[in-house]
Short mmCIF file of C-alpha atoms and ligand atoms in Angstrom, two decimals:
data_model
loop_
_atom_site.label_atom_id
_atom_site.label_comp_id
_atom_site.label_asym_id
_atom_site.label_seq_id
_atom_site.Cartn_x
_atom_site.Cartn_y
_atom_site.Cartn_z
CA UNK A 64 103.66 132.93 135.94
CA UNK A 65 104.67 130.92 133.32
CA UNK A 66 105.23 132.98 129.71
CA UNK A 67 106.15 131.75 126.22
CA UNK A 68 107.81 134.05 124.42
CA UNK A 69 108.08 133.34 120.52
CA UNK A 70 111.49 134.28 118.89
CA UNK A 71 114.69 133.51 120.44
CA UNK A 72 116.39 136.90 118.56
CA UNK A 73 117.43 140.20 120.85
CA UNK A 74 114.10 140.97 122.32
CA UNK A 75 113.25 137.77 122.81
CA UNK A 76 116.08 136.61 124.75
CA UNK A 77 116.43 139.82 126.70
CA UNK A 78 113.02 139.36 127.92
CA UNK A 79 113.15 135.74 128.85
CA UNK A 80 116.68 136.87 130.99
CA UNK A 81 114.84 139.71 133.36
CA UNK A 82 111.44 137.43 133.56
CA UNK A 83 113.52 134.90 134.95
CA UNK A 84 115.39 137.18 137.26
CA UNK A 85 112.33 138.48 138.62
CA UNK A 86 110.62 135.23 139.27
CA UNK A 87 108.97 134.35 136.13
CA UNK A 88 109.10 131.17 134.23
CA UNK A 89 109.82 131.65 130.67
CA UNK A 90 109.45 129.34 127.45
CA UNK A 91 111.34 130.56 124.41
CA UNK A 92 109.94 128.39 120.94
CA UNK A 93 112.02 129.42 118.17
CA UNK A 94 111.39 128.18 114.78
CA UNK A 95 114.87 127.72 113.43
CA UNK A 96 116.84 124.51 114.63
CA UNK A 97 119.02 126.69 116.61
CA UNK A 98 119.89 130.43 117.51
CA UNK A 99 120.59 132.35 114.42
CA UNK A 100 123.17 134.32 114.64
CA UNK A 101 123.55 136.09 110.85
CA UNK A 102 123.65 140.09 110.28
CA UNK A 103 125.91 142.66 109.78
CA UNK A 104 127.01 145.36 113.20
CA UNK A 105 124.08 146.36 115.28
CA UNK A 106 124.52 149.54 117.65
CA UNK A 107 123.48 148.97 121.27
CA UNK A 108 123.39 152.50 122.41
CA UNK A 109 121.34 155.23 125.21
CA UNK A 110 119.76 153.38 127.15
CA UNK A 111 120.43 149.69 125.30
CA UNK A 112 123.58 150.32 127.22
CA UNK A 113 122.05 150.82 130.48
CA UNK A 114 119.83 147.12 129.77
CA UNK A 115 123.15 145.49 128.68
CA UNK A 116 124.75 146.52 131.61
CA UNK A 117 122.05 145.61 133.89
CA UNK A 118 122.09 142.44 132.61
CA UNK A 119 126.55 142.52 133.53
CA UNK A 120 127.51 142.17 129.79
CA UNK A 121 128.66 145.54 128.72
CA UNK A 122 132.36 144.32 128.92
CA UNK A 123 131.65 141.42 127.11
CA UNK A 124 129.90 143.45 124.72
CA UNK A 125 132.81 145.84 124.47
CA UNK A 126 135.63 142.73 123.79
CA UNK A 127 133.72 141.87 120.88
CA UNK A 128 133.19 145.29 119.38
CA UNK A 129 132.98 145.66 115.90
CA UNK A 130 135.25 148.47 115.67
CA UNK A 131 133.85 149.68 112.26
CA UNK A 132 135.08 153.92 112.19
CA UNK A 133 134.33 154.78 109.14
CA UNK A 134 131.54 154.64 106.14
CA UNK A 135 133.54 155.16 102.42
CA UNK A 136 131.27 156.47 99.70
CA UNK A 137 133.46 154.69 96.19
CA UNK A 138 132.86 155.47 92.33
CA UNK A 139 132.80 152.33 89.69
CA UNK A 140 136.48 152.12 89.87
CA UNK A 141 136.56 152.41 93.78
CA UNK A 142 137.60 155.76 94.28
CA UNK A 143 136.75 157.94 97.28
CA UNK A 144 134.18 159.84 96.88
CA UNK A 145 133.17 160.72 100.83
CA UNK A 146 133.82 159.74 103.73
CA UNK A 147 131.64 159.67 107.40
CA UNK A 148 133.78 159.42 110.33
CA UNK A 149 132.52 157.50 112.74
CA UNK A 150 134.90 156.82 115.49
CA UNK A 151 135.36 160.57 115.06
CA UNK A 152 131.46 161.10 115.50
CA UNK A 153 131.48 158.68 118.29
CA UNK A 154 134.38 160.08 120.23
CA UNK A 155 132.88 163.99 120.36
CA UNK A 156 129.43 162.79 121.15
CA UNK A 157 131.30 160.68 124.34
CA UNK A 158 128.51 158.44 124.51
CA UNK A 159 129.80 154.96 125.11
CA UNK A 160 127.91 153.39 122.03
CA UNK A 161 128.98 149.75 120.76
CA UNK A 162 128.56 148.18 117.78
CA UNK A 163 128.45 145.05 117.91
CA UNK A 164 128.04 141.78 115.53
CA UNK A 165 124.60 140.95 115.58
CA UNK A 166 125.08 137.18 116.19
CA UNK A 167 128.13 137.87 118.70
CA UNK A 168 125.14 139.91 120.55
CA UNK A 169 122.61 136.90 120.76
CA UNK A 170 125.47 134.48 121.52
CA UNK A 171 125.89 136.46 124.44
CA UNK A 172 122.18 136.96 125.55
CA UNK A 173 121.51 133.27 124.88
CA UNK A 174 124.54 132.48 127.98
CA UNK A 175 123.09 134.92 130.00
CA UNK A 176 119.37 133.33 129.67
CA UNK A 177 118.92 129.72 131.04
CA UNK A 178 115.27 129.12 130.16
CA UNK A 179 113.17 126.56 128.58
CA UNK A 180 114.04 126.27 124.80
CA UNK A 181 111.62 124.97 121.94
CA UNK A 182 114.11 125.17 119.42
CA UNK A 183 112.54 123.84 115.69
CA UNK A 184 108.96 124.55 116.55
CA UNK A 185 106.46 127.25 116.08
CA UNK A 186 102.87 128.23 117.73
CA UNK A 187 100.31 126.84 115.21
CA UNK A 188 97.31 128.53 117.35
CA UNK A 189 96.25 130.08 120.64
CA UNK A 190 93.43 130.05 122.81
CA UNK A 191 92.91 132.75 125.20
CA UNK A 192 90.60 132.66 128.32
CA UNK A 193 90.46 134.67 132.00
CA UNK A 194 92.96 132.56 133.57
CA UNK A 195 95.70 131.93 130.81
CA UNK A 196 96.51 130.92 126.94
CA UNK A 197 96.08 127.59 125.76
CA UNK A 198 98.90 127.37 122.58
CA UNK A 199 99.29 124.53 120.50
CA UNK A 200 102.57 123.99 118.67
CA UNK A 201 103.39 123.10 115.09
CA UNK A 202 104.79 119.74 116.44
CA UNK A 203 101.63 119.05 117.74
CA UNK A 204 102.44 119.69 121.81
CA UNK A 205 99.75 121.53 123.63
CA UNK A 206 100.96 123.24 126.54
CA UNK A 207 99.19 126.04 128.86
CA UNK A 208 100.77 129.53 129.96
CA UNK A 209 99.26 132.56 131.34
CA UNK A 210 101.07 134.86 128.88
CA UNK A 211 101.89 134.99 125.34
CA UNK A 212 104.71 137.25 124.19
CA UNK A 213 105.54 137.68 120.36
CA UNK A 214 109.52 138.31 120.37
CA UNK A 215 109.01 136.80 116.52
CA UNK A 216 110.37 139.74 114.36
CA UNK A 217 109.11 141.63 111.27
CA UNK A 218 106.72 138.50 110.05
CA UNK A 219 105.55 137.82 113.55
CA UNK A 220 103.81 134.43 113.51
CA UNK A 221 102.04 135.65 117.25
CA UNK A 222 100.88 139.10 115.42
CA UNK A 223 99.09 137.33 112.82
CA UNK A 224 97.27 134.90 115.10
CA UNK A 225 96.49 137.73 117.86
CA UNK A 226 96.14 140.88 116.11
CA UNK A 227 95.21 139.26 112.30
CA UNK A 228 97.25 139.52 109.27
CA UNK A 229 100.13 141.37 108.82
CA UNK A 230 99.28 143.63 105.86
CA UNK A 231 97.15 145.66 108.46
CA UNK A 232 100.30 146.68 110.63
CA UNK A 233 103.36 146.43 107.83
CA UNK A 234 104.03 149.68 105.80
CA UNK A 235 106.66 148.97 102.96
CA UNK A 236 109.48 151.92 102.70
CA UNK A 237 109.86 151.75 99.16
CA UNK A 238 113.03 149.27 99.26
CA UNK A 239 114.50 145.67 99.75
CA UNK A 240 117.60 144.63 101.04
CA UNK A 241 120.14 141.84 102.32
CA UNK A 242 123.15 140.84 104.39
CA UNK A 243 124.79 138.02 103.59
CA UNK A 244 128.19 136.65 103.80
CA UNK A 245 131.28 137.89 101.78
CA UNK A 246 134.92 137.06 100.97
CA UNK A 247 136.49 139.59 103.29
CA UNK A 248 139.13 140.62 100.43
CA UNK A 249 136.39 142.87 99.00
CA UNK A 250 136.36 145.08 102.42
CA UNK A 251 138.34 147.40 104.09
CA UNK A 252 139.68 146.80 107.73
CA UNK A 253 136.96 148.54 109.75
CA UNK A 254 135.03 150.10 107.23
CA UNK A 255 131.77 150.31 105.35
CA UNK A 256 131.83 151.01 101.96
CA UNK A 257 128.77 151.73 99.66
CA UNK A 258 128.78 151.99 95.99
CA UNK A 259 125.86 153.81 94.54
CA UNK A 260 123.70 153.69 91.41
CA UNK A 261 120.72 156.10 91.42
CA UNK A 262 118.39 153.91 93.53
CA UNK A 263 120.87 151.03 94.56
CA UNK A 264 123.50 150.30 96.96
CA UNK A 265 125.96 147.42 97.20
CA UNK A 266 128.45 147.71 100.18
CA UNK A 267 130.53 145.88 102.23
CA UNK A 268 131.22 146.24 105.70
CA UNK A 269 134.34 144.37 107.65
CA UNK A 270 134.42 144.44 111.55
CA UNK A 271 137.84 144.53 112.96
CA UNK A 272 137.38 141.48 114.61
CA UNK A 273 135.63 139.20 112.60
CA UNK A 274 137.56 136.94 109.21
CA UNK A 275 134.60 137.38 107.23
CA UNK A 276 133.10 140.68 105.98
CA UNK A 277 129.00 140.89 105.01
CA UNK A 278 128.00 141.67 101.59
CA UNK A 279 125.01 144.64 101.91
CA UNK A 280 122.50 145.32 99.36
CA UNK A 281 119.47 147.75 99.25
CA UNK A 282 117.12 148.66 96.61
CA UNK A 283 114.35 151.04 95.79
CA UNK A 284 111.34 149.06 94.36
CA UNK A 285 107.34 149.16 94.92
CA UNK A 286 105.81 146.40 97.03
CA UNK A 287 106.48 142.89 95.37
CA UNK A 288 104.11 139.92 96.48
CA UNK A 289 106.79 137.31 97.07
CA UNK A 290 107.20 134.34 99.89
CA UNK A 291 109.13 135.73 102.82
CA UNK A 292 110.24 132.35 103.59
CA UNK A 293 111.16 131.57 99.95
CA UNK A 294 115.08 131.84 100.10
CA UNK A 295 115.26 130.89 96.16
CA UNK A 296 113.06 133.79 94.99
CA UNK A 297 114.95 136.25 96.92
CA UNK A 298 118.04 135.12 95.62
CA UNK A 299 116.24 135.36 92.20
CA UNK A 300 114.62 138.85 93.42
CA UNK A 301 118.57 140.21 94.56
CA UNK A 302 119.63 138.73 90.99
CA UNK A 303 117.71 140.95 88.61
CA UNK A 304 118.85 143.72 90.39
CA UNK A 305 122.22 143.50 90.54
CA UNK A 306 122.86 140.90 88.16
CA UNK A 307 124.03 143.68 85.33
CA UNK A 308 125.69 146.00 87.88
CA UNK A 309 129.25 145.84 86.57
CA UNK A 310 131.19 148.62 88.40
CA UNK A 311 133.08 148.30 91.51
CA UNK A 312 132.97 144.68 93.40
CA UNK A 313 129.12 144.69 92.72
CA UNK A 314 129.64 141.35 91.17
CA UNK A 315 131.69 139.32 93.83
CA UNK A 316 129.49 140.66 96.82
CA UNK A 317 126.81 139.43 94.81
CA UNK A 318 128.04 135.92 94.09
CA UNK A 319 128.88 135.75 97.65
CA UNK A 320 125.53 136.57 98.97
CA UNK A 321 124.12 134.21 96.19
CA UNK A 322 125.88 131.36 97.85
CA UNK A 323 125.44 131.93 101.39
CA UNK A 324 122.76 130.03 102.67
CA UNK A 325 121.89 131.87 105.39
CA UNK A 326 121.03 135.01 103.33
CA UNK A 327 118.72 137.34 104.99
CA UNK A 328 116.15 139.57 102.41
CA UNK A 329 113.45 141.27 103.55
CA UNK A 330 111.29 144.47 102.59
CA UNK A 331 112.33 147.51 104.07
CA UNK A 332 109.44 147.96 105.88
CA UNK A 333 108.15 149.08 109.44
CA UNK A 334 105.62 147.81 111.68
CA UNK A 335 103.09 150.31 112.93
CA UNK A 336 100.38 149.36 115.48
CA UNK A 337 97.84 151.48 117.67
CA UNK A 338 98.32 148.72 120.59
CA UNK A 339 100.91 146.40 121.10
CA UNK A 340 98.78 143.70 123.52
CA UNK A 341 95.45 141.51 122.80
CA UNK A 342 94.28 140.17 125.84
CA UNK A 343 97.06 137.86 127.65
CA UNK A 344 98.99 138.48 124.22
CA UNK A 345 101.53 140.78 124.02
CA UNK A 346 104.19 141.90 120.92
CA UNK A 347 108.16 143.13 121.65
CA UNK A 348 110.81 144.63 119.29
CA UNK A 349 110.19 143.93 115.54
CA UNK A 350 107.06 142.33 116.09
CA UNK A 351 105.58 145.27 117.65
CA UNK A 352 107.09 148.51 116.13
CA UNK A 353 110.17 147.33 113.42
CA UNK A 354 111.82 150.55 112.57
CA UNK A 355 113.84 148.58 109.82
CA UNK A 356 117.14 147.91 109.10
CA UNK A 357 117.99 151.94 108.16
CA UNK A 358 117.33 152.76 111.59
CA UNK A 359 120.17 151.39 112.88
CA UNK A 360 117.78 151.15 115.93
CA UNK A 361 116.50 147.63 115.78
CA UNK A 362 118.82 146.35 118.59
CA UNK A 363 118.38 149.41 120.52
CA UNK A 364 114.11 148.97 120.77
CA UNK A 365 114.28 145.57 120.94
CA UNK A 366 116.67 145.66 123.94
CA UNK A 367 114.80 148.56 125.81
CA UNK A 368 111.59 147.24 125.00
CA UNK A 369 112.02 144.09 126.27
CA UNK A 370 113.94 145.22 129.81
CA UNK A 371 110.47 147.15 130.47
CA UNK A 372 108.23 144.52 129.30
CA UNK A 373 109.62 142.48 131.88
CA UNK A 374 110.17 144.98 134.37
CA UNK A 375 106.39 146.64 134.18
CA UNK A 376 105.46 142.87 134.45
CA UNK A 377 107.42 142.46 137.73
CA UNK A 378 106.06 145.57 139.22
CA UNK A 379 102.81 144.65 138.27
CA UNK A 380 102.57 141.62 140.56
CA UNK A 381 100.49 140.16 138.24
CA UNK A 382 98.45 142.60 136.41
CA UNK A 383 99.34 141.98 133.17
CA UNK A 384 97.10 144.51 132.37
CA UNK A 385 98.46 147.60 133.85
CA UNK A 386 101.78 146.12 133.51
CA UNK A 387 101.21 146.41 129.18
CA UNK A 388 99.48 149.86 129.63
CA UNK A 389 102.87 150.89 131.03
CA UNK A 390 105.23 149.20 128.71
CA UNK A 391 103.54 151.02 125.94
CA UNK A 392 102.96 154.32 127.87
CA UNK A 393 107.32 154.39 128.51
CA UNK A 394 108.55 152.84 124.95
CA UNK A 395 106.12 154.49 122.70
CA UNK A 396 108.55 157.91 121.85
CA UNK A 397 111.44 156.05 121.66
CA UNK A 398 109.90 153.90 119.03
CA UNK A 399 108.25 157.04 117.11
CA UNK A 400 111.23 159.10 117.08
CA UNK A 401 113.43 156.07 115.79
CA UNK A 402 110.69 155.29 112.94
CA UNK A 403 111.58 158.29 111.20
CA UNK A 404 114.16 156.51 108.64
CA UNK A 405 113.74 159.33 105.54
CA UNK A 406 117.33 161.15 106.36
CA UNK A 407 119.23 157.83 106.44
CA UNK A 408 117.50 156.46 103.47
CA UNK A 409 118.47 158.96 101.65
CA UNK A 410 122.04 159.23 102.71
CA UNK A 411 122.21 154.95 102.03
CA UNK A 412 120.71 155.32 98.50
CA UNK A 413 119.98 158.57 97.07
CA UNK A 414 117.34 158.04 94.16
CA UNK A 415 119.24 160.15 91.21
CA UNK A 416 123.04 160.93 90.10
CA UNK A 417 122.23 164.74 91.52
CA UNK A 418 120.77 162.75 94.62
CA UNK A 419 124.44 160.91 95.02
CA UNK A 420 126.29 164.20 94.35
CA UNK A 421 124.25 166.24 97.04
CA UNK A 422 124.99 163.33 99.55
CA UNK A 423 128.39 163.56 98.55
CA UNK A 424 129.32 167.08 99.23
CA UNK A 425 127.28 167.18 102.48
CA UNK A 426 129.60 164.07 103.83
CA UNK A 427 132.52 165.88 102.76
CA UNK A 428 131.66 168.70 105.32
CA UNK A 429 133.31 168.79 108.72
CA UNK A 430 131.27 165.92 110.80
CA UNK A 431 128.71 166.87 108.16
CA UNK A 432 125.84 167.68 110.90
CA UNK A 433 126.43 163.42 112.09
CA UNK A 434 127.42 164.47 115.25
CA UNK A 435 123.98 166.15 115.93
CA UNK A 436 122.08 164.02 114.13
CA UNK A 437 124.03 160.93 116.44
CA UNK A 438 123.60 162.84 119.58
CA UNK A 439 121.20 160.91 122.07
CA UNK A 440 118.08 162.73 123.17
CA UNK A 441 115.92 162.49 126.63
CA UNK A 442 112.98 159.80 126.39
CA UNK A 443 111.49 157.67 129.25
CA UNK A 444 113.60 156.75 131.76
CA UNK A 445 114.06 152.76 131.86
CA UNK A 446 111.87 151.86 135.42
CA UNK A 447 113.47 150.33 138.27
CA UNK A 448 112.71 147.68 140.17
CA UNK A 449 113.99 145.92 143.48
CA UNK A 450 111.98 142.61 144.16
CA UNK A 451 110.64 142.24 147.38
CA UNK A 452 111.86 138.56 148.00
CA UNK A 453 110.43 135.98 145.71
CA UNK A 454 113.51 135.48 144.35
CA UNK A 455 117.33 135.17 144.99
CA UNK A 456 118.98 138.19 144.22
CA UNK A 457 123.00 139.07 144.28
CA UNK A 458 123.85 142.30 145.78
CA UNK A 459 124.43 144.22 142.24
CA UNK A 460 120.75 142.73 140.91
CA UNK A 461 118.77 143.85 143.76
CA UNK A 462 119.75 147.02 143.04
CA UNK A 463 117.85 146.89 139.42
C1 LIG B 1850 119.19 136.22 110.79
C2 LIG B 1850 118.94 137.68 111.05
C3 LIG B 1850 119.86 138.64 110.60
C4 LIG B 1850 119.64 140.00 110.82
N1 LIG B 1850 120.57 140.90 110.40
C5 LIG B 1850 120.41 142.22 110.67
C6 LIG B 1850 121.41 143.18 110.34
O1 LIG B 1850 122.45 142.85 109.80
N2 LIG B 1850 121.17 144.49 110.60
C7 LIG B 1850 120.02 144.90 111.19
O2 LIG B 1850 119.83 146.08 111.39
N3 LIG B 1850 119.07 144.01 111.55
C8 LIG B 1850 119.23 142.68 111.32
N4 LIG B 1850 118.27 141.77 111.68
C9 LIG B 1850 117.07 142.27 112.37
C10 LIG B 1850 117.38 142.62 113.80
O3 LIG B 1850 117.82 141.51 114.52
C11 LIG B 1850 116.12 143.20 114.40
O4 LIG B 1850 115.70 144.34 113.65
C12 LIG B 1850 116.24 143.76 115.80
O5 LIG B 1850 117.39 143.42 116.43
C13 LIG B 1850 115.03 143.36 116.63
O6 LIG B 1850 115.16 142.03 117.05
P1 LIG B 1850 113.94 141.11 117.35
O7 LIG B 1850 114.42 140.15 118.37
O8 LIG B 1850 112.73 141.91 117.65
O9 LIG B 1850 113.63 140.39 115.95
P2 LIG B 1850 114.52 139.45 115.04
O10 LIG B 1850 115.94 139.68 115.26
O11 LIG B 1850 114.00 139.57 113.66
O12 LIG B 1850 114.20 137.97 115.59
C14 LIG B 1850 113.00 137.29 115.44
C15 LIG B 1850 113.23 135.84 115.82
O13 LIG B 1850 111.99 135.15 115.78
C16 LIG B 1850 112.16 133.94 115.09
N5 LIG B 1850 110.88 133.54 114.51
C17 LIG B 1850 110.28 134.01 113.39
N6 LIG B 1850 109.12 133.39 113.19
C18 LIG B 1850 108.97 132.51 114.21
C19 LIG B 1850 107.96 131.59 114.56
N7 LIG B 1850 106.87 131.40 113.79
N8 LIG B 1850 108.10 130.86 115.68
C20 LIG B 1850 109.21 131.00 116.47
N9 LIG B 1850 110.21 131.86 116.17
C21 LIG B 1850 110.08 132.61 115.06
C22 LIG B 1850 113.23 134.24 114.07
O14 LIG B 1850 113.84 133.06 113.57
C23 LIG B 1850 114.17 135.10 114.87
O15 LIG B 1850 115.08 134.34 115.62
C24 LIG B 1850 118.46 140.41 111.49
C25 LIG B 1850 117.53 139.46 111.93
C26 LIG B 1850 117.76 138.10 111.73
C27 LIG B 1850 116.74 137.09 112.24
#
């Protein structure tokens, strides 16, 4: 079966690796010129652990942690005003969780995935029928595959031309934000640390094992028609925010993430869908159900999500049909339970002074209730799947 996958991001990549394992033959087009690997730490965690190490690359994932163990809440003039332990939070709940640079992560799925690459191009249309998906790309190739899989992230190019446009599926949580690039001077060793104004955050966060640190900016505002793929009105959007924010290192983070070109903005918004297939056309990670970025669970659905994709797919033998009923039947409660953003959202950027305060005081307690609210719950077991041939299979992969 040969499958295109749009997006060449976490889900993407994760789910061209396992069709490939299991037989498939996988296309990844991805617009940019070449993998981008920009972002701040992303947690791979539950069972985003189990994927990664199905796929051998928990070690490696574990060399390049990002070691960040704490989150510093500072005043104007940089003071402490709370802190969240996490290494402390991480060490009683025992769970094994990584955070990891989100580019190190995709540098590492894209060596573990040798596919078919598209890299600079982008599906311009697709035309479905019984036996497969005609798709014809922006650079004018037409090329035929009996599946379609968006892997193409919040603004999914595949969603719009499957499932129609994307103001039907995107609900905007009140805020924009951005990662960028920043001076590592303004960051402390293996911290986060937030500055608040009622309705605004700048921070900076600095992974022990990276030179740089990434300038991080959210802020409340009501849905603003603007060009996603407009870098210079973003930058001009981030500006009149921030632009008179004089306290702390508001102002350096900001020139920094003014100048780095490969500044990622977006909406702080979720994507929410009653079905996540059309046909022979089928949506993973942010495409399908983006929790956004105050989850902290974007790595962690895209990862699962794609591992049963593929795996339902395999098991299917071909029924692509019953093998999307099933990927949506196991991922669905993982996906609602990590869509519920209002507690962190209001710990990142409480709305009023008496807002910060409250948030304050409740860090200050002992583990402040993190632990619990960090603590991984039951939800669908990841399936299992051991091929019945097709394909050559090591010892330690037949046994997934
Ligand atoms: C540059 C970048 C930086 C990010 N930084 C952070 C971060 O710091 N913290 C955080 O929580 N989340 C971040 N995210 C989002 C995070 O990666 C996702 O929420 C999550 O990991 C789910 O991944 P995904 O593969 O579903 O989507 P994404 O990671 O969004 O990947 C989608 C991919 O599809 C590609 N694409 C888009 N349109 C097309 C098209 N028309 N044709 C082909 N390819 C297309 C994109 O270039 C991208 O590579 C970032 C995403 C990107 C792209």
């Amino acid at each position: 079966m040969r499958v295109l996958i749009s997006g060449a991001s976490i889900a993407g990549l994760t789910l061209a690796h396992w069709l490939a394992r299991h037989g498939f033959t996988p296309t990844v087009v991805e617009r940019a010129p070449g993998l981008r690997e920009g972002g701040q730490g992303v947690d791979v965690r539950d069972q985003a652990i189990e994927v990664v190490e199905r796929m051998g690359l928990m070690a490696d994932v574990r060399a390049r942690a990002a070691d960040v163990g704490a989150m510093t809440f500072v005043n104007g003039a940089g003071r402490d005003q709370a802190r969240i332990d996490i290494d402390a939070i991480k060490a009683k709940n025992a769970t094994g969780e990584v955070e990891i640079m989100r580019g190190d992560l995709v540098g590492l799925l894209h060596a573990a995935t040798d596919v078919e690459y598209l890299f600079g191009d982008s599906i311009q249309a697709l035309d479905q029928d019984a036996e497969g998906v005609t798709v014809t790309f922006e650079s004018g190739l037409e090329r035929r595959f009996e599946l379609v899989v968006g892997a193409d992230g919040l603004h999914s190019n595949v969603r719009r031309l499957a499932f129609g446009p994307e103001s039907r599926f995107l609900q905007h949580r009140d805020h924009y934000f951005a990662f960028a690039n920043a001076d590592a001077s303004l960051g402390v060793d293996r911290q986060m640390t937030v500055h608040n104004l009622p309705g605004k955050m700048a921070g900076v966060y600095r992974s022990g094992n990276h030179a740089q640190a990434k300038a991080y900016f959210i802020y409340r505002s009501p849905e603003v028609d603007y060009d996603h793929r407009d870098l210079e009105q973003q930058r001009a959007m981030l500006r009149e925010q921030f632009a008179d924010v004089s306290s702390w290192h508001t102002q350096g983070l900001l020139a920094s993430a003014l100048a780095d070109p490969a500044m990622y903005f977006d909406s702080l918004s979720q994507v929410r869908m009653e079905s996540w297939s059309s046909g022979r056309v089928v949506l993973v990670g942010d495409a399908a159900y983006c929790a956004s970025p105050a989850s902290g669970a974007g790595a962690e659905l895209a990862l699962t999500g794609a591992y049963r994709l593929a795996i339902e797919l395999a098991m299917a033998g071909g029924d692509h049909e019953a093998a999307f009923r099933r990927y949506e039947e196991g991922q669905r409660e993982l996906v609602t339970r990590k869509q519920q953003i209002g507690p962190n959202v209001r710990l990142m950027v409480p709305r009023t002074r008496l807002g910060m305060r409250v948030r304050n005081l409740v860090a200050r307690l002992p583990l402040a209730g993190m632990e619990r609210i960090m603590a991984p719950r039951k939800v669908t077991p990841l399936p299992t799947y051991v091929s019945n041939s097709k394909t050559q299979f090591s010892d330690d992969e037949k046994r997934v």
